[in-house]
Short mmCIF file of C-alpha atoms in Angstrom, two decimals:
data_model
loop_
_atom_site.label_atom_id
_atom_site.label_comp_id
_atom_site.label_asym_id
_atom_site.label_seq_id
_atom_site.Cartn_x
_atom_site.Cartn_y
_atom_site.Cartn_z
CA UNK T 15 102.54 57.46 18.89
CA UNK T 16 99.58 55.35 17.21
CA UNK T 17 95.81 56.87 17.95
CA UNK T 18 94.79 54.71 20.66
CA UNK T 19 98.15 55.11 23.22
CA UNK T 20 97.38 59.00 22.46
CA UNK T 21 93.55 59.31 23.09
CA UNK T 22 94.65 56.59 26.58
CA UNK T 23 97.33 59.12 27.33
CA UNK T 24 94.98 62.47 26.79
CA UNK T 25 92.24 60.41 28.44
CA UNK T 26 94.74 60.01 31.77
CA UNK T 27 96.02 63.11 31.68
CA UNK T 28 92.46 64.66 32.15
CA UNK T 29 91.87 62.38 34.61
CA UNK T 30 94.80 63.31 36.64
CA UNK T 31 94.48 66.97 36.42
CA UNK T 32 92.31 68.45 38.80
CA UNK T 33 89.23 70.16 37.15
CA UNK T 34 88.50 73.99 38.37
CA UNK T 35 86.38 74.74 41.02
CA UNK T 36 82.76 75.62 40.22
CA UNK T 37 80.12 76.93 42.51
CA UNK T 38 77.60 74.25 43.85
CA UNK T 39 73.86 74.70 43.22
CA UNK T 40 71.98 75.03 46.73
CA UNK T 41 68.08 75.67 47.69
CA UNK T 42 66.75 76.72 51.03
CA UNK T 43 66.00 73.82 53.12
CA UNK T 44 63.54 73.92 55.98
CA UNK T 45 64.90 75.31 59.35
CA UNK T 46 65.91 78.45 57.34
CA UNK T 47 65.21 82.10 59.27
CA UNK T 48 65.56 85.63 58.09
CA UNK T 49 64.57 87.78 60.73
CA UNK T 50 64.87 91.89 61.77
CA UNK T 51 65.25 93.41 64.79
CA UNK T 52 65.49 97.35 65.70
CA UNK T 53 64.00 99.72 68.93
CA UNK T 54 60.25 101.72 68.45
CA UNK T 55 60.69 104.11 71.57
CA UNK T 56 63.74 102.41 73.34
CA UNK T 57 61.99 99.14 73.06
CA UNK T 58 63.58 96.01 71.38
CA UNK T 59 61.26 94.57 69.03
CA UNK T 60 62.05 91.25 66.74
CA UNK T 61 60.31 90.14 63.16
CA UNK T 62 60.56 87.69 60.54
CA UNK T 63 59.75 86.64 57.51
CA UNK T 64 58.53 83.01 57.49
CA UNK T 65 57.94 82.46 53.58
CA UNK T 66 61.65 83.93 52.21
CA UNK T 67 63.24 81.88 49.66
CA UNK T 68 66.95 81.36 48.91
CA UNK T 69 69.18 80.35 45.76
CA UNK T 70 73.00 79.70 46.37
CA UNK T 71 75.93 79.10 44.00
CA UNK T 72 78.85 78.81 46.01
CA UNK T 73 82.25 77.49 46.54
CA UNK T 74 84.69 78.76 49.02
CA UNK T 75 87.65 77.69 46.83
CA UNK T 76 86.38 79.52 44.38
CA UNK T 77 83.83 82.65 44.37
CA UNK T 78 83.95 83.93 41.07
CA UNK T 79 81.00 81.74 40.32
CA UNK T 80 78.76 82.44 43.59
CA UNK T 81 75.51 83.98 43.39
CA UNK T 82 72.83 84.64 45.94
CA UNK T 83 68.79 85.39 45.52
CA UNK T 84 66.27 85.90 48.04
CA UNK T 85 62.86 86.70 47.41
CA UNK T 86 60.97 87.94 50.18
CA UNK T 87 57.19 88.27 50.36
CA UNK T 88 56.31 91.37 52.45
CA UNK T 89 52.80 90.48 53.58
CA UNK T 90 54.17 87.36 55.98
CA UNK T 91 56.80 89.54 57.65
CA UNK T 92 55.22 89.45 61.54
CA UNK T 93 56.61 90.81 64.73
CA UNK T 94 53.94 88.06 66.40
CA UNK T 95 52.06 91.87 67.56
CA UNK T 96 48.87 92.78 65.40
CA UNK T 97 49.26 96.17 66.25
CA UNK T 98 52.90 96.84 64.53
CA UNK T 99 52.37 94.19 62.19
CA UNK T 100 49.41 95.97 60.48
CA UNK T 101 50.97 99.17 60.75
CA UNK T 102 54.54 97.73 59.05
CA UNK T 103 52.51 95.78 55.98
CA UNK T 104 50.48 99.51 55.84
CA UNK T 105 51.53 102.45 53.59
CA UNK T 106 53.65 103.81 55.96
CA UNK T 107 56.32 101.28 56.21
CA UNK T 108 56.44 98.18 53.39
CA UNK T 109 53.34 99.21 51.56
CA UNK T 110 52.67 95.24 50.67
CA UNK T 111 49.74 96.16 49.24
CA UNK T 112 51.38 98.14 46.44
CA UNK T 113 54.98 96.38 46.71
CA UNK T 114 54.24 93.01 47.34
CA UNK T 115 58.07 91.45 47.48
CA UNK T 116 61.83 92.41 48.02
CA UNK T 117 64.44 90.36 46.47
CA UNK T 118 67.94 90.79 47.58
CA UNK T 119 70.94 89.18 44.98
CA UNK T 120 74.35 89.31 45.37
CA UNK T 121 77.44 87.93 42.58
CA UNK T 122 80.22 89.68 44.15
CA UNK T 123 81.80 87.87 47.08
CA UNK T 124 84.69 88.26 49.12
CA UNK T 125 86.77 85.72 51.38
CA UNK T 126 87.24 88.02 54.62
CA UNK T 127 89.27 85.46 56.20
CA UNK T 128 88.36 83.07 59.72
CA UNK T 129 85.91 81.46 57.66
CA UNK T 130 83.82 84.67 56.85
CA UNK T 131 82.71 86.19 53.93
CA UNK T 132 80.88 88.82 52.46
CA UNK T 133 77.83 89.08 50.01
CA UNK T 134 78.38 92.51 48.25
CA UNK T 135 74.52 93.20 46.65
CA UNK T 136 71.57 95.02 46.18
CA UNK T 137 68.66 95.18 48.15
CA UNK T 138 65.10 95.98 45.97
CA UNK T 139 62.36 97.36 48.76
CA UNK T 140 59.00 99.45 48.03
CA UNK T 141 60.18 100.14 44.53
CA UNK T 142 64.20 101.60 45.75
CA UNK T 143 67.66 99.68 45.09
CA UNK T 144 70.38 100.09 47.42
CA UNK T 145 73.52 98.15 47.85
CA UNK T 146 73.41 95.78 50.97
CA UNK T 147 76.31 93.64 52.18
CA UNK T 148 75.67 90.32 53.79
CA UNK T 149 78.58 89.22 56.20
CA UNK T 150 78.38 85.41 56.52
CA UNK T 151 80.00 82.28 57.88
CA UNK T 152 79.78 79.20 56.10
CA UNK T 153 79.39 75.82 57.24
CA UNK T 154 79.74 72.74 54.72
CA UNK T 155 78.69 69.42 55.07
CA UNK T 156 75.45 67.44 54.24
CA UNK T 157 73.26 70.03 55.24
CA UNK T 158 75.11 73.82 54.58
CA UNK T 159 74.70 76.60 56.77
CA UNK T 160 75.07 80.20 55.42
CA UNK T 161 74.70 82.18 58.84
CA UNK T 162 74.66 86.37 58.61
CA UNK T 163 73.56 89.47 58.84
CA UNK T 164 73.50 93.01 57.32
CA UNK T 165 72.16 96.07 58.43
CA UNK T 166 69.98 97.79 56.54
CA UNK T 167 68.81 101.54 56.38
CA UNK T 168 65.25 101.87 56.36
CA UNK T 169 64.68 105.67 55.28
CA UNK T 170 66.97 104.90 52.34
CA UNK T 171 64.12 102.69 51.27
CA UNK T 172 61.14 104.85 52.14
CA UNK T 173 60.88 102.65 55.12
CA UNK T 174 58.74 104.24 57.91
CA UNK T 175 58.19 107.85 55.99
CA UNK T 176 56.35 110.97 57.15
CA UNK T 177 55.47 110.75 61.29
CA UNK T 178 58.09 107.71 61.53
CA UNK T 179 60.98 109.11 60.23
CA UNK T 180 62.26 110.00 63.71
CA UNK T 181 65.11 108.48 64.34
CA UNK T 182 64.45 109.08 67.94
CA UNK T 183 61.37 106.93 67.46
CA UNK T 184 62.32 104.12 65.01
CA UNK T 185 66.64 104.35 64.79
CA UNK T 186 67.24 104.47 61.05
CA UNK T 187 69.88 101.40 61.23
CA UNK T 188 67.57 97.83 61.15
CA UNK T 189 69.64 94.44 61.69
CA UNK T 190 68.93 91.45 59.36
CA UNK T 191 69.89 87.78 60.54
CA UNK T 192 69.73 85.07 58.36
CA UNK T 193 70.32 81.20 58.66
CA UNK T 194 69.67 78.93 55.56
CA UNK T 195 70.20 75.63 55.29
CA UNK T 196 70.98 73.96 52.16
CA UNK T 197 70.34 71.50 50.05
CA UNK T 198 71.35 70.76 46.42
CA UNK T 199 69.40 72.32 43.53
CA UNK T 200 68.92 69.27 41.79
#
């Protein structure tokens, strides 16, 4: 076969052969929450933290390739009280004075099936790592949604030491929710 019909022919055969799967490049996009929620005395209380930031490389057809960061800033987290919200940035609990982000990254993921997955990682807090696991739904289209939530245990982290480690007070077991919508990296 002369040079030209064979470069044509290798040209169409890549073509025609479907290329492999590779995780897609996503940023936060604005309508994103990450928020807590736990019990001080029997009583529900709620947080967030407004100023979180999220990196995503994913593909369900394919998660060999999918990464996730966070980076969250530990002075903005607010329960909208000034009372616990002074004593959570204090010493005592986040210490954002001394430990002024957590970042939370995950590269292992697992299809669970139903359209869920999970987001094996590690959490960094007040100077500790601990593995976290994110449970998640996925939504594609023009604007992704990753929707999920972990629970995370505070005294593992140093989280509300000395007086507040009473579990009777302050349960040990805090619940994460996250939504973060996407947009391309580029």
């Amino acid at each position: 076969m002369p040079l030209a019909p064979r470069f044509l022919f290798a040209a169409a055969l890549a073509v025609a052969m479907p290329l492999s799967a590779s995780a897609a490049d996503y940023v936060q996009a604005a309508g994103s929450s990450l928020a807590f929620a736990g019990k001080y005395q029997g009583e529900v209380f709620t947080g967030t933290f407004p100023d979180f930031r999220t990196t995503l490389a994913f593909d369900p057809a394919d998660l060999t390739g999918a990464k996730l960061e966070v980076t969250i800033p530990i002075a903005t987290a607010t329960t909208r009280n000034d009372d616990y919200d002074g004593e959570m940035r204090g010493a005592s609990f986040f210490d954002a004075a001394r430990f002024a982000q957590a970042t939370y990254t995950a590269t292992r993921f697992r299809d669970l099936g139903n359209g869920r997955y999970a987001a094996d990682g590690e959490l960094a807090l007040r100077g500790v790592r601990k593995p976290v696991t994110l449970t998640f739904t996925w939504t594609p289209g023009p604007r992704p949604l990753l929707s999920g939530r972990a629970t995370v245990r505070r005294l593992d982290f140093g989280v509300g030491g000395g007086e507040w480690a009473d579990t009777g007070t302050i349960p040990d077991e805090i619940a994460v929710a996250t939504r973060v919508y996407l947009k391309p990296a580029n």
